[in-house]
């Protein structure tokens, strides 16, 4: 099971379908383990199968008792073309009780749902959270800054959008995103079924019309791909990276 989960995590960006097969293989061995159902949900989301992602996320939440995947639930509702349901899901949790990375990811997802409804100013307002600090970089900062830039572009405020886009790039560089170091795990091809569809886990949830909805191709969704990564991010225990602004650098040179 652990090997399949590790492979799912390693392959999710480059080969989501293969990652999903590994998650399904893990579910056949330990279908009642929360992290396994979480992996099935995340890989289904990455493939654009939002109906399956929702079903598995609800099962994960029931087993674990945790709301730490609420942002992915909200984005999956968006992926199925239901921004109203997405906002209802978001409002169903106590955001003050969520860990900071989860709370930030939820703000990004809610902003996206507002965009889906054409509510641009409200979309911007969803991102007005204490973590929106252009001078500090936590793991969630690049996605948060990018989300703000996107809304500002939609509002026609291009200069402000360019500022936040640049802040996102600086934050990403400061955090070392894009480094080539990674763990390589040998793929266990022989353990996978010939027909990956035959191994879909039984969620344990009653089948509903929503759960049975057809999958939406990943390219057709307005969902932000960064949510998968950001809703799992943890704050750097050593503290945030401090991002120097151009004005500060100019002042230092003048001295």
Short mmCIF file of N, CA and C in Angstrom, two decimals, residues 5 20 22-28 30-47 49-70 72-74 76-77 80 82 89 197 199-208 210-212 232:
data_model
loop_
_atom_site.label_atom_id
_atom_site.label_comp_id
_atom_site.label_asym_id
_atom_site.label_seq_id
_atom_site.Cartn_x
_atom_site.Cartn_y
_atom_site.Cartn_z
N UNK A 5 1.02 4.42 -2.73
CA UNK A 5 0.76 5.81 -2.37
C UNK A 5 1.94 6.70 -2.73
N UNK A 20 -3.40 7.66 -10.60
CA UNK A 20 -4.72 7.21 -10.15
C UNK A 20 -4.77 5.69 -10.07
N UNK A 22 -2.33 3.74 -9.34
CA UNK A 22 -1.63 3.36 -8.10
C UNK A 22 -2.52 3.62 -6.88
N UNK A 23 -3.24 4.74 -6.89
CA UNK A 23 -4.13 5.02 -5.77
C UNK A 23 -5.23 3.96 -5.67
N UNK A 24 -5.76 3.54 -6.82
CA UNK A 24 -6.78 2.49 -6.81
C UNK A 24 -6.21 1.17 -6.31
N UNK A 25 -4.96 0.89 -6.70
CA UNK A 25 -4.33 -0.34 -6.22
C UNK A 25 -4.20 -0.31 -4.69
N UNK A 26 -3.84 0.85 -4.15
CA UNK A 26 -3.75 0.98 -2.69
C UNK A 26 -5.12 0.81 -2.05
N UNK A 27 -6.17 1.30 -2.72
CA UNK A 27 -7.51 1.22 -2.14
C UNK A 27 -8.01 -0.21 -2.08
N UNK A 28 -7.55 -1.06 -2.99
CA UNK A 28 -7.96 -2.47 -2.93
C UNK A 28 -7.33 -3.19 -1.75
N UNK A 30 -6.39 -1.38 1.17
CA UNK A 30 -6.74 -0.71 2.43
C UNK A 30 -7.78 0.37 2.16
N UNK A 31 -8.95 -0.04 1.71
CA UNK A 31 -9.98 0.90 1.31
C UNK A 31 -10.61 1.68 2.44
N UNK A 32 -10.38 1.27 3.68
CA UNK A 32 -10.97 1.99 4.81
C UNK A 32 -9.96 2.88 5.52
N UNK A 33 -8.80 3.06 4.92
CA UNK A 33 -7.77 3.94 5.48
C UNK A 33 -7.95 5.33 4.87
N UNK A 34 -8.02 6.34 5.72
CA UNK A 34 -8.35 7.69 5.25
C UNK A 34 -7.38 8.20 4.20
N UNK A 35 -6.08 8.02 4.43
CA UNK A 35 -5.10 8.57 3.50
C UNK A 35 -5.19 7.91 2.13
N UNK A 36 -5.65 6.67 2.08
CA UNK A 36 -5.82 5.98 0.81
C UNK A 36 -6.97 6.61 0.03
N UNK A 37 -8.10 6.83 0.71
CA UNK A 37 -9.24 7.45 0.03
C UNK A 37 -8.90 8.88 -0.39
N UNK A 38 -8.09 9.55 0.41
CA UNK A 38 -7.63 10.89 0.05
C UNK A 38 -6.81 10.85 -1.23
N UNK A 39 -5.94 9.86 -1.35
CA UNK A 39 -5.11 9.73 -2.55
C UNK A 39 -5.96 9.45 -3.79
N UNK A 40 -6.97 8.59 -3.65
CA UNK A 40 -7.88 8.33 -4.76
C UNK A 40 -8.57 9.62 -5.18
N UNK A 41 -9.00 10.41 -4.20
CA UNK A 41 -9.70 11.66 -4.50
C UNK A 41 -8.79 12.65 -5.22
N UNK A 42 -7.58 12.81 -4.72
CA UNK A 42 -6.67 13.80 -5.31
C UNK A 42 -6.28 13.41 -6.73
N UNK A 43 -6.03 12.13 -6.97
CA UNK A 43 -5.67 11.71 -8.32
C UNK A 43 -6.87 11.79 -9.26
N UNK A 44 -8.07 11.51 -8.76
CA UNK A 44 -9.27 11.67 -9.58
C UNK A 44 -9.46 13.13 -9.96
N UNK A 45 -9.25 14.01 -9.01
CA UNK A 45 -9.33 15.45 -9.28
C UNK A 45 -8.33 15.86 -10.35
N UNK A 46 -7.10 15.35 -10.23
CA UNK A 46 -6.05 15.71 -11.18
C UNK A 46 -6.40 15.26 -12.59
N UNK A 47 -7.17 14.17 -12.71
CA UNK A 47 -7.60 13.68 -14.03
C UNK A 47 -8.82 14.43 -14.55
N UNK A 49 -11.86 14.01 -13.07
CA UNK A 49 -13.05 13.24 -12.69
C UNK A 49 -13.56 13.80 -11.37
N UNK A 50 -14.28 14.92 -11.46
CA UNK A 50 -14.68 15.64 -10.26
C UNK A 50 -15.77 14.93 -9.49
N UNK A 51 -16.61 14.15 -10.18
CA UNK A 51 -17.65 13.39 -9.48
C UNK A 51 -17.01 12.36 -8.55
N UNK A 52 -16.04 11.61 -9.06
CA UNK A 52 -15.35 10.63 -8.22
C UNK A 52 -14.56 11.33 -7.12
N UNK A 53 -13.92 12.44 -7.46
CA UNK A 53 -13.16 13.18 -6.45
C UNK A 53 -14.06 13.60 -5.29
N UNK A 54 -15.24 14.12 -5.61
CA UNK A 54 -16.17 14.53 -4.55
C UNK A 54 -16.60 13.35 -3.69
N UNK A 55 -16.93 12.24 -4.33
CA UNK A 55 -17.37 11.07 -3.57
C UNK A 55 -16.27 10.59 -2.63
N UNK A 56 -15.05 10.54 -3.14
CA UNK A 56 -13.95 10.06 -2.31
C UNK A 56 -13.56 11.07 -1.23
N UNK A 57 -13.67 12.36 -1.54
CA UNK A 57 -13.37 13.38 -0.54
C UNK A 57 -14.37 13.33 0.61
N UNK A 58 -15.63 13.09 0.29
CA UNK A 58 -16.63 12.99 1.35
C UNK A 58 -16.39 11.76 2.22
N UNK A 59 -15.98 10.67 1.56
CA UNK A 59 -15.65 9.47 2.33
C UNK A 59 -14.43 9.72 3.21
N UNK A 60 -13.43 10.37 2.65
CA UNK A 60 -12.24 10.71 3.43
C UNK A 60 -12.60 11.56 4.64
N UNK A 61 -13.47 12.55 4.43
CA UNK A 61 -13.85 13.43 5.54
C UNK A 61 -14.62 12.66 6.61
N UNK A 62 -15.47 11.72 6.17
CA UNK A 62 -16.22 10.93 7.15
C UNK A 62 -15.30 10.02 7.96
N UNK A 63 -14.32 9.40 7.29
CA UNK A 63 -13.41 8.49 7.98
C UNK A 63 -12.47 9.25 8.91
N UNK A 64 -11.93 10.35 8.42
CA UNK A 64 -10.90 11.08 9.17
C UNK A 64 -11.46 12.09 10.15
N UNK A 65 -12.68 12.57 9.89
CA UNK A 65 -13.24 13.62 10.73
C UNK A 65 -12.57 14.96 10.51
N UNK A 66 -11.86 15.10 9.40
CA UNK A 66 -11.08 16.32 9.14
C UNK A 66 -11.67 17.11 7.97
N UNK A 67 -11.56 18.43 8.07
CA UNK A 67 -11.96 19.33 6.98
C UNK A 67 -10.75 19.83 6.19
N UNK A 68 -9.61 19.16 6.30
CA UNK A 68 -8.41 19.70 5.68
C UNK A 68 -8.43 19.63 4.16
N UNK A 69 -9.42 18.93 3.57
CA UNK A 69 -9.54 18.89 2.12
C UNK A 69 -10.75 19.70 1.63
N UNK A 70 -11.21 20.64 2.43
CA UNK A 70 -12.39 21.41 2.06
C UNK A 70 -12.16 22.22 0.78
N UNK A 72 -10.40 21.39 -1.78
CA UNK A 72 -10.52 20.50 -2.93
C UNK A 72 -11.99 20.14 -3.18
N UNK A 73 -12.76 20.02 -2.12
CA UNK A 73 -14.21 19.79 -2.28
C UNK A 73 -14.84 20.97 -3.01
N UNK A 74 -14.50 22.17 -2.58
CA UNK A 74 -15.03 23.38 -3.21
C UNK A 74 -14.64 23.44 -4.68
N UNK A 76 -13.80 20.96 -6.61
CA UNK A 76 -14.45 19.88 -7.36
C UNK A 76 -15.88 20.26 -7.72
N UNK A 77 -16.56 20.94 -6.81
CA UNK A 77 -17.90 21.45 -7.14
C UNK A 77 -17.80 22.46 -8.28
N UNK A 80 -17.47 20.74 -11.58
CA UNK A 80 -18.72 20.18 -12.08
C UNK A 80 -19.72 21.27 -12.47
N UNK A 82 -20.78 23.90 -10.60
CA UNK A 82 -21.73 24.25 -9.54
C UNK A 82 -21.10 25.23 -8.56
N UNK A 89 -20.56 24.77 0.33
CA UNK A 89 -19.61 23.87 1.00
C UNK A 89 -18.60 24.68 1.80
N UNK A 197 -10.04 0.40 -14.59
CA UNK A 197 -11.39 0.80 -14.25
C UNK A 197 -12.09 -0.26 -13.39
N UNK A 199 -11.00 -1.61 -10.87
CA UNK A 199 -10.61 -1.54 -9.47
C UNK A 199 -11.14 -0.33 -8.74
N UNK A 200 -12.14 0.38 -9.29
CA UNK A 200 -12.66 1.55 -8.60
C UNK A 200 -13.16 1.17 -7.22
N UNK A 201 -12.75 1.90 -6.19
CA UNK A 201 -13.16 1.55 -4.84
C UNK A 201 -14.62 1.85 -4.60
N UNK A 202 -15.22 1.09 -3.72
CA UNK A 202 -16.58 1.39 -3.29
C UNK A 202 -16.50 2.42 -2.19
N UNK A 203 -17.13 3.54 -2.38
CA UNK A 203 -16.94 4.64 -1.45
C UNK A 203 -17.65 4.43 -0.13
N UNK A 204 -18.71 3.63 -0.13
CA UNK A 204 -19.47 3.49 1.10
C UNK A 204 -20.54 4.55 1.21
N UNK A 205 -20.53 5.56 0.32
CA UNK A 205 -21.56 6.58 0.33
C UNK A 205 -22.72 6.15 -0.55
N UNK A 206 -23.95 6.54 -0.22
CA UNK A 206 -25.06 6.25 -1.11
C UNK A 206 -24.82 6.90 -2.45
N UNK A 207 -25.14 6.18 -3.54
CA UNK A 207 -24.97 6.73 -4.87
C UNK A 207 -26.02 7.80 -5.10
N UNK A 208 -25.58 8.97 -5.57
CA UNK A 208 -26.50 10.06 -5.85
C UNK A 208 -26.36 10.47 -7.29
N UNK A 210 -25.54 13.36 -8.28
CA UNK A 210 -24.32 14.15 -8.40
C UNK A 210 -23.12 13.24 -8.54
N UNK A 211 -23.09 12.16 -7.73
CA UNK A 211 -21.94 11.26 -7.79
C UNK A 211 -21.86 10.57 -9.14
N UNK A 212 -23.00 10.35 -9.78
CA UNK A 212 -23.02 9.64 -11.04
C UNK A 212 -22.81 10.54 -12.24
N UNK A 232 -2.30 21.09 0.61
CA UNK A 232 -1.50 20.17 1.40
C UNK A 232 -0.25 20.82 1.97
#
